[in-house]
Amino acid sequence: MNNTENREQDWLFEITPKNKFFSLNLKEVWQYRDLLLLFVKRDVVTVYKQTVLGPLWYLIQPLFTSVTFTIIFNTVAGIHTGSVPPFLFNLAGITVWNYFTACLGGTSDTFKANANIFGKVYFPRIITPLSVVISNLIKFGIQFFIFVAFYLFFYLKGASLDLTIFVLFFPLLIALMGILGLGLGMLISSMVTKYRDLSYLIGFGVQLLMYLSAVMYPMALIKDKMPDYAWLVQYNPLAYIIETARFMLLGVGTVSIWGLVYTVGITVLVFFLGLLVFNKTEKSFIDTV
């Protein structure tokens, strides 16, 4: 009897079916933290490994997009950004928006992109989408550095920029954006295993969602110019994140307490729903992927 107990105590891990309706299992994720860091390194290094410009693409994309938005929406369409230079206004929104799209795009293909690994080796599957969110923080840091450089440039040229004390909460805002992208990505990745058409709709959907997220215009503008359709933006949690980010960094726009509470609620709901569906899908996805 004692020998049997000793043999049972020698086991480090016990693989059993998951019977819980919901499981985050942070303890197991922490045990596999080295693998998580390895995936993060892979995501950062391999994306532009065989490109001519390499990591410079992190900088080219937001800069060219900001220039395009400035010409089309501010010069041609006449959208005013107050005392803030239009280019800086657009760059702030695009920098935050890019982090969400990178998280969503990277996590929404989790099961299909990692089917070979998932089918051969066991590890907590949630590590893969988590690594995408963390690695994209590095890319976001690079793009945010460019934003800071242009911020200082326009400030030294005499632009009226108001950096509020609320900028101390900016990391929490980015974390909220990452969690929302992670939740949506896990939900979509679980559905893509059965409905492949969703993977083709993601790119189109993200582009459409950008126009409804107040990336290139203030939320007050849509309420003033198109009041009948303003609800499309007002019920979009991403719009409140971007609007609040611009208020923190540039001192333009307003902060809606109701909007932030609504955004936090939607983010938590989407994350737990995505995690629930993700945990359920990982048990049988290999049969359909």
mmCIF file of C-alpha atoms in Angstrom:
data_model
loop_
_atom_site.group_PDB
_atom_site.id
_atom_site.type_symbol
_atom_site.label_atom_id
_atom_site.label_comp_id
_atom_site.label_asym_id
_atom_site.label_seq_id
_atom_site.Cartn_x
_atom_site.Cartn_y
_atom_site.Cartn_z
ATOM 1 C CA MET A 1 0.000 0.000 0.000
ATOM 2 C CA ASN A 2 2.831 2.355 0.865
ATOM 3 C CA ASN A 3 4.651 1.540 -2.382
ATOM 4 C CA THR A 4 1.549 2.405 -4.367
ATOM 5 C CA GLU A 5 1.217 5.763 -2.596
ATOM 6 C CA ASN A 6 4.897 6.543 -3.226
ATOM 7 C CA ARG A 7 4.536 5.805 -6.934
ATOM 8 C CA GLU A 8 1.517 8.081 -7.152
ATOM 9 C CA GLN A 9 3.386 10.892 -5.442
ATOM 10 C CA ASP A 10 6.267 10.633 -7.954
ATOM 11 C CA TRP A 11 4.080 11.842 -10.852
ATOM 12 C CA LEU A 12 4.666 15.473 -11.796
ATOM 13 C CA PHE A 13 1.596 15.851 -14.033
ATOM 14 C CA GLU A 14 -1.685 14.058 -14.295
ATOM 15 C CA ILE A 15 -3.505 14.279 -17.623
ATOM 16 C CA THR A 16 -7.257 14.052 -17.131
ATOM 17 C CA PRO A 17 -10.293 15.162 -19.151
ATOM 18 C CA LYS A 18 -11.356 18.737 -18.552
ATOM 19 C CA ASN A 19 -14.722 18.592 -16.852
ATOM 20 C CA LYS A 20 -14.933 22.227 -15.834
ATOM 21 C CA PHE A 21 -17.335 24.453 -17.727
ATOM 22 C CA PHE A 22 -14.784 27.242 -17.609
ATOM 23 C CA SER A 23 -11.040 27.039 -16.936
ATOM 24 C CA LEU A 24 -8.348 29.718 -17.230
ATOM 25 C CA ASN A 25 -5.664 27.520 -15.641
ATOM 26 C CA LEU A 26 -3.109 30.252 -14.960
ATOM 27 C CA LYS A 27 -1.013 27.879 -12.861
ATOM 28 C CA GLU A 28 -0.337 25.622 -15.841
ATOM 29 C CA VAL A 29 0.351 28.620 -18.092
ATOM 30 C CA TRP A 30 2.968 29.779 -15.577
ATOM 31 C CA GLN A 31 4.597 26.333 -15.644
ATOM 32 C CA TYR A 32 4.957 26.688 -19.410
ATOM 33 C CA ARG A 33 6.232 30.283 -19.284
ATOM 34 C CA ASP A 34 9.471 29.339 -21.084
ATOM 35 C CA LEU A 35 7.425 28.068 -24.021
ATOM 36 C CA LEU A 36 5.395 31.269 -23.939
ATOM 37 C CA LEU A 37 8.566 33.357 -24.211
ATOM 38 C CA LEU A 38 9.780 31.128 -27.037
ATOM 39 C CA PHE A 39 6.582 31.744 -28.989
ATOM 40 C CA VAL A 40 6.878 35.478 -28.364
ATOM 41 C CA LYS A 41 10.415 35.447 -29.758
ATOM 42 C CA ARG A 42 9.240 33.448 -32.761
ATOM 43 C CA ASP A 43 6.445 35.908 -33.502
ATOM 44 C CA VAL A 44 8.771 38.913 -33.337
ATOM 45 C CA VAL A 45 11.691 37.459 -35.314
ATOM 46 C CA THR A 46 9.986 35.492 -38.078
ATOM 47 C CA VAL A 47 7.382 37.997 -39.297
ATOM 48 C CA TYR A 48 9.806 40.121 -41.340
ATOM 49 C CA LYS A 49 12.768 37.733 -41.358
ATOM 50 C CA GLN A 50 13.014 37.436 -45.161
ATOM 51 C CA THR A 51 11.998 40.993 -46.039
ATOM 52 C CA VAL A 52 14.246 43.765 -47.345
ATOM 53 C CA LEU A 53 13.248 46.433 -44.825
ATOM 54 C CA GLY A 54 12.612 44.097 -41.885
ATOM 55 C CA PRO A 55 11.296 45.803 -38.720
ATOM 56 C CA LEU A 56 11.088 49.107 -40.583
ATOM 57 C CA TRP A 57 7.678 47.897 -41.771
ATOM 58 C CA TYR A 58 6.491 48.515 -38.204
ATOM 59 C CA LEU A 59 7.155 52.207 -38.859
ATOM 60 C CA ILE A 60 6.215 52.506 -42.531
ATOM 61 C CA GLN A 61 2.654 51.271 -42.173
ATOM 62 C CA PRO A 62 1.383 53.739 -39.519
ATOM 63 C CA LEU A 63 3.252 56.680 -41.090
ATOM 64 C CA PHE A 64 1.884 56.113 -44.586
ATOM 65 C CA THR A 65 -1.606 55.453 -43.221
ATOM 66 C CA SER A 66 -1.484 58.688 -41.211
ATOM 67 C CA VAL A 67 -0.377 60.667 -44.253
ATOM 68 C CA THR A 68 -3.173 59.120 -46.327
ATOM 69 C CA PHE A 69 -5.806 59.865 -43.697
ATOM 70 C CA THR A 70 -4.535 63.435 -43.333
ATOM 71 C CA ILE A 71 -4.830 64.067 -47.063
ATOM 72 C CA ILE A 72 -8.226 62.400 -47.535
ATOM 73 C CA PHE A 73 -10.111 63.155 -44.341
ATOM 74 C CA ASN A 74 -8.552 66.413 -43.187
ATOM 75 C CA THR A 75 -7.475 68.149 -46.405
ATOM 76 C CA VAL A 76 -10.123 66.911 -48.836
ATOM 77 C CA ALA A 77 -13.056 66.142 -46.529
ATOM 78 C CA GLY A 78 -12.272 69.071 -44.224
ATOM 79 C CA ILE A 79 -12.432 67.260 -40.872
ATOM 80 C CA HIS A 80 -11.043 69.579 -38.207
ATOM 81 C CA THR A 81 -8.922 68.333 -35.307
ATOM 82 C CA GLY A 82 -8.863 71.558 -33.283
ATOM 83 C CA SER A 83 -5.460 72.774 -32.144
ATOM 84 C CA VAL A 84 -3.848 69.373 -32.723
ATOM 85 C CA PRO A 85 -2.042 68.850 -36.060
ATOM 86 C CA PRO A 86 -4.136 66.458 -38.187
ATOM 87 C CA PHE A 87 -1.188 64.143 -38.834
ATOM 88 C CA LEU A 88 -0.543 63.706 -35.098
ATOM 89 C CA PHE A 89 -4.264 63.252 -34.444
ATOM 90 C CA ASN A 90 -4.419 60.438 -37.004
ATOM 91 C CA LEU A 91 -1.149 58.875 -35.865
ATOM 92 C CA ALA A 92 -2.435 58.584 -32.278
ATOM 93 C CA GLY A 93 -5.580 56.768 -33.366
ATOM 94 C CA ILE A 94 -3.787 54.507 -35.834
ATOM 95 C CA THR A 95 -1.097 53.500 -33.324
ATOM 96 C CA VAL A 96 -3.688 52.294 -30.820
ATOM 97 C CA TRP A 97 -5.867 50.742 -33.524
ATOM 98 C CA ASN A 98 -2.945 48.793 -34.996
ATOM 99 C CA TYR A 99 -2.376 47.009 -31.701
ATOM 100 C CA PHE A 100 -5.969 45.763 -31.686
ATOM 101 C CA THR A 101 -5.879 44.583 -35.304
ATOM 102 C CA ALA A 102 -2.534 42.830 -34.764
ATOM 103 C CA CYS A 103 -3.908 40.980 -31.731
ATOM 104 C CA LEU A 104 -7.150 40.085 -33.484
ATOM 105 C CA GLY A 105 -5.493 38.981 -36.711
ATOM 106 C CA GLY A 106 -2.827 36.923 -34.961
ATOM 107 C CA THR A 107 -5.155 35.120 -32.551
ATOM 108 C CA SER A 108 -8.025 34.513 -34.981
ATOM 109 C CA ASP A 109 -5.935 31.948 -36.885
ATOM 110 C CA THR A 110 -4.644 30.066 -33.833
ATOM 111 C CA PHE A 111 -6.038 26.581 -34.454
ATOM 112 C CA LYS A 112 -5.497 26.487 -38.216
ATOM 113 C CA ALA A 113 -1.968 27.935 -38.090
ATOM 114 C CA ASN A 114 -0.798 25.655 -35.252
ATOM 115 C CA ALA A 115 -2.640 22.458 -36.123
ATOM 116 C CA ASN A 116 0.614 20.521 -36.652
ATOM 117 C CA ILE A 117 1.982 21.493 -33.241
ATOM 118 C CA PHE A 118 -1.301 20.978 -31.411
ATOM 119 C CA GLY A 119 -1.669 17.510 -32.898
ATOM 120 C CA LYS A 120 1.716 16.292 -31.674
ATOM 121 C CA VAL A 121 2.646 18.000 -28.406
ATOM 122 C CA TYR A 122 0.653 18.870 -25.322
ATOM 123 C CA PHE A 123 0.848 22.318 -23.755
ATOM 124 C CA PRO A 124 -1.839 24.798 -22.665
ATOM 125 C CA ARG A 125 -3.318 25.912 -25.984
ATOM 126 C CA ILE A 126 -4.051 29.398 -24.690
ATOM 127 C CA ILE A 127 -0.304 30.044 -24.662
ATOM 128 C CA THR A 128 -0.388 30.529 -28.433
ATOM 129 C CA PRO A 129 -2.868 33.454 -28.540
ATOM 130 C CA LEU A 130 -1.285 34.911 -25.393
ATOM 131 C CA SER A 131 2.091 34.974 -27.142
ATOM 132 C CA VAL A 132 0.543 36.951 -30.009
ATOM 133 C CA VAL A 133 -0.820 39.603 -27.651
ATOM 134 C CA ILE A 134 2.521 39.916 -25.823
ATOM 135 C CA SER A 135 4.677 39.990 -28.973
ATOM 136 C CA ASN A 136 2.456 42.680 -30.462
ATOM 137 C CA LEU A 137 3.162 44.805 -27.395
ATOM 138 C CA ILE A 138 6.743 45.012 -28.646
ATOM 139 C CA LYS A 139 5.558 46.165 -32.067
ATOM 140 C CA PHE A 140 3.226 48.642 -30.405
ATOM 141 C CA GLY A 141 6.151 49.987 -28.364
ATOM 142 C CA ILE A 142 8.108 50.671 -31.559
ATOM 143 C CA GLN A 143 5.187 52.473 -33.185
ATOM 144 C CA PHE A 144 4.442 54.423 -30.008
ATOM 145 C CA PHE A 145 8.066 55.589 -29.936
ATOM 146 C CA ILE A 146 7.530 57.084 -33.400
ATOM 147 C CA PHE A 147 4.396 58.808 -32.137
ATOM 148 C CA VAL A 148 6.383 60.314 -29.240
ATOM 149 C CA ALA A 149 9.057 61.534 -31.681
ATOM 150 C CA PHE A 150 6.458 63.351 -33.812
ATOM 151 C CA TYR A 151 4.752 64.635 -30.671
ATOM 152 C CA LEU A 152 8.001 66.307 -29.585
ATOM 153 C CA PHE A 153 8.560 67.615 -33.121
ATOM 154 C CA PHE A 154 5.180 69.362 -33.286
ATOM 155 C CA TYR A 155 5.479 70.557 -29.681
ATOM 156 C CA LEU A 156 8.814 72.230 -30.394
ATOM 157 C CA LYS A 157 7.274 73.846 -33.473
ATOM 158 C CA GLY A 158 4.690 75.518 -31.224
ATOM 159 C CA ALA A 159 1.665 73.261 -31.628
ATOM 160 C CA SER A 160 -0.862 73.475 -28.792
ATOM 161 C CA LEU A 161 -0.638 70.012 -27.218
ATOM 162 C CA ASP A 162 -2.046 69.239 -23.794
ATOM 163 C CA LEU A 163 -0.610 66.117 -22.160
ATOM 164 C CA THR A 164 -3.041 65.341 -19.337
ATOM 165 C CA ILE A 165 -2.292 63.621 -16.032
ATOM 166 C CA PHE A 166 -4.618 60.848 -17.177
ATOM 167 C CA VAL A 167 -1.828 59.615 -19.451
ATOM 168 C CA LEU A 168 -0.651 57.585 -16.436
ATOM 169 C CA PHE A 169 -3.623 55.289 -17.094
ATOM 170 C CA PHE A 170 -2.692 54.824 -20.749
ATOM 171 C CA PRO A 171 -1.118 51.359 -20.159
ATOM 172 C CA LEU A 172 -4.440 50.182 -18.704
ATOM 173 C CA LEU A 173 -6.162 51.370 -21.862
ATOM 174 C CA ILE A 174 -3.757 49.399 -24.032
ATOM 175 C CA ALA A 175 -4.230 46.327 -21.840
ATOM 176 C CA LEU A 176 -7.976 46.693 -22.334
ATOM 177 C CA MET A 177 -7.479 46.847 -26.097
ATOM 178 C CA GLY A 178 -5.276 43.734 -26.005
ATOM 179 C CA ILE A 179 -7.769 41.749 -23.909
ATOM 180 C CA LEU A 180 -10.605 42.685 -26.260
ATOM 181 C CA GLY A 181 -8.535 41.613 -29.277
ATOM 182 C CA LEU A 182 -7.598 38.369 -27.504
ATOM 183 C CA GLY A 183 -11.205 37.549 -26.644
ATOM 184 C CA LEU A 184 -12.499 38.234 -30.147
ATOM 185 C CA GLY A 185 -9.556 36.377 -31.666
ATOM 186 C CA MET A 186 -10.142 33.243 -29.576
ATOM 187 C CA LEU A 187 -13.829 33.324 -30.461
ATOM 188 C CA ILE A 188 -13.148 33.682 -34.187
ATOM 189 C CA SER A 189 -10.358 31.071 -34.203
ATOM 190 C CA SER A 190 -12.753 28.545 -32.674
ATOM 191 C CA MET A 191 -15.342 29.240 -35.367
ATOM 192 C CA VAL A 192 -12.809 29.171 -38.219
ATOM 193 C CA THR A 193 -12.136 25.478 -37.552
ATOM 194 C CA LYS A 194 -15.641 24.716 -38.841
ATOM 195 C CA TYR A 195 -16.441 27.735 -41.006
ATOM 196 C CA ARG A 196 -13.410 28.553 -43.151
ATOM 197 C CA ASP A 197 -15.202 31.467 -44.833
ATOM 198 C CA LEU A 198 -14.718 33.540 -41.685
ATOM 199 C CA SER A 199 -10.985 33.782 -42.316
ATOM 200 C CA TYR A 200 -11.691 35.604 -45.594
ATOM 201 C CA LEU A 201 -14.138 37.993 -43.945
ATOM 202 C CA ILE A 202 -11.803 39.093 -41.156
ATOM 203 C CA GLY A 203 -9.771 41.496 -43.318
ATOM 204 C CA PHE A 204 -12.896 43.114 -44.756
ATOM 205 C CA GLY A 205 -14.568 43.225 -41.348
ATOM 206 C CA VAL A 206 -11.578 44.897 -39.706
ATOM 207 C CA GLN A 207 -11.481 47.601 -42.376
ATOM 208 C CA LEU A 208 -15.184 48.283 -41.940
ATOM 209 C CA LEU A 209 -14.832 48.280 -38.154
ATOM 210 C CA MET A 210 -12.069 50.889 -38.369
ATOM 211 C CA TYR A 211 -14.471 53.415 -39.876
ATOM 212 C CA LEU A 212 -16.901 52.745 -37.035
ATOM 213 C CA SER A 213 -14.243 53.132 -34.338
ATOM 214 C CA ALA A 214 -13.513 56.869 -34.647
ATOM 215 C CA VAL A 215 -9.924 56.243 -35.730
ATOM 216 C CA MET A 216 -9.743 59.193 -38.127
ATOM 217 C CA TYR A 217 -12.377 61.523 -36.683
ATOM 218 C CA PRO A 218 -13.611 62.698 -33.260
ATOM 219 C CA MET A 219 -16.706 60.964 -31.873
ATOM 220 C CA ALA A 220 -18.405 64.366 -31.521
ATOM 221 C CA LEU A 221 -18.235 64.800 -35.298
ATOM 222 C CA ILE A 222 -20.360 61.755 -36.099
ATOM 223 C CA LYS A 223 -22.914 62.849 -33.492
ATOM 224 C CA ASP A 224 -23.101 66.280 -35.078
ATOM 225 C CA LYS A 225 -23.029 65.367 -38.777
ATOM 226 C CA MET A 226 -24.886 62.034 -38.772
ATOM 227 C CA PRO A 227 -26.998 61.819 -35.615
ATOM 228 C CA ASP A 228 -29.213 59.063 -37.053
ATOM 229 C CA TYR A 229 -26.221 56.749 -37.459
ATOM 230 C CA ALA A 230 -24.200 57.858 -34.433
ATOM 231 C CA TRP A 231 -25.373 54.823 -32.475
ATOM 232 C CA LEU A 232 -23.130 52.634 -34.653
ATOM 233 C CA VAL A 233 -20.137 54.394 -33.106
ATOM 234 C CA GLN A 234 -21.588 54.970 -29.646
ATOM 235 C CA TYR A 235 -22.143 51.244 -29.108
ATOM 236 C CA ASN A 236 -18.667 50.358 -30.362
ATOM 237 C CA PRO A 237 -16.322 49.856 -27.363
ATOM 238 C CA LEU A 238 -13.266 50.398 -29.567
ATOM 239 C CA ALA A 239 -14.371 53.962 -30.281
ATOM 240 C CA TYR A 240 -14.292 54.828 -26.575
ATOM 241 C CA ILE A 241 -10.797 53.365 -26.199
ATOM 242 C CA ILE A 242 -9.422 55.379 -29.118
ATOM 243 C CA GLU A 243 -11.232 58.564 -28.088
ATOM 244 C CA THR A 244 -9.944 58.229 -24.527
ATOM 245 C CA ALA A 245 -6.410 57.524 -25.767
ATOM 246 C CA ARG A 246 -6.412 60.748 -27.793
ATOM 247 C CA PHE A 247 -7.702 62.667 -24.777
ATOM 248 C CA MET A 248 -4.881 61.273 -22.621
ATOM 249 C CA LEU A 249 -2.134 61.901 -25.176
ATOM 250 C CA LEU A 250 -3.297 65.059 -26.948
ATOM 251 C CA GLY A 251 -5.901 66.645 -24.694
ATOM 252 C CA VAL A 252 -8.611 66.617 -27.397
ATOM 253 C CA GLY A 253 -12.035 65.056 -27.268
ATOM 254 C CA THR A 254 -13.857 63.946 -24.150
ATOM 255 C CA VAL A 255 -13.825 61.028 -21.743
ATOM 256 C CA SER A 256 -17.156 59.293 -21.217
ATOM 257 C CA ILE A 257 -17.326 57.496 -17.877
ATOM 258 C CA TRP A 258 -20.374 55.591 -19.061
ATOM 259 C CA GLY A 259 -18.530 54.706 -22.261
ATOM 260 C CA LEU A 260 -15.509 53.357 -20.366
ATOM 261 C CA VAL A 261 -17.684 51.311 -17.990
ATOM 262 C CA TYR A 262 -19.549 49.941 -20.996
ATOM 263 C CA THR A 263 -16.233 49.144 -22.720
ATOM 264 C CA VAL A 264 -14.850 47.308 -19.690
ATOM 265 C CA GLY A 265 -18.058 45.297 -19.400
ATOM 266 C CA ILE A 266 -18.046 44.313 -23.079
ATOM 267 C CA THR A 267 -14.333 43.462 -22.927
ATOM 268 C CA VAL A 268 -14.749 41.163 -19.916
ATOM 269 C CA LEU A 269 -17.793 39.510 -21.496
ATOM 270 C CA VAL A 270 -16.061 38.943 -24.840
ATOM 271 C CA PHE A 271 -12.896 37.626 -23.180
ATOM 272 C CA PHE A 272 -14.682 35.054 -21.014
ATOM 273 C CA LEU A 273 -16.955 34.016 -23.869
ATOM 274 C CA GLY A 274 -13.954 33.631 -26.169
ATOM 275 C CA LEU A 275 -12.058 31.636 -23.548
ATOM 276 C CA LEU A 276 -15.064 29.401 -22.930
ATOM 277 C CA VAL A 277 -15.497 28.605 -26.629
ATOM 278 C CA PHE A 278 -11.719 28.253 -27.059
ATOM 279 C CA ASN A 279 -11.477 25.669 -24.236
ATOM 280 C CA LYS A 280 -14.377 23.740 -25.704
ATOM 281 C CA THR A 281 -12.990 23.781 -29.240
ATOM 282 C CA GLU A 282 -9.482 22.626 -28.321
ATOM 283 C CA LYS A 283 -10.850 19.208 -27.311
ATOM 284 C CA SER A 284 -12.068 18.311 -30.792
ATOM 285 C CA PHE A 285 -10.686 20.858 -33.277
ATOM 286 C CA ILE A 286 -8.153 18.390 -34.712
ATOM 287 C CA ASP A 287 -11.054 16.469 -36.294
ATOM 288 C CA THR A 288 -12.342 19.470 -38.222
ATOM 289 C CA VAL A 289 -9.345 21.711 -38.901
#
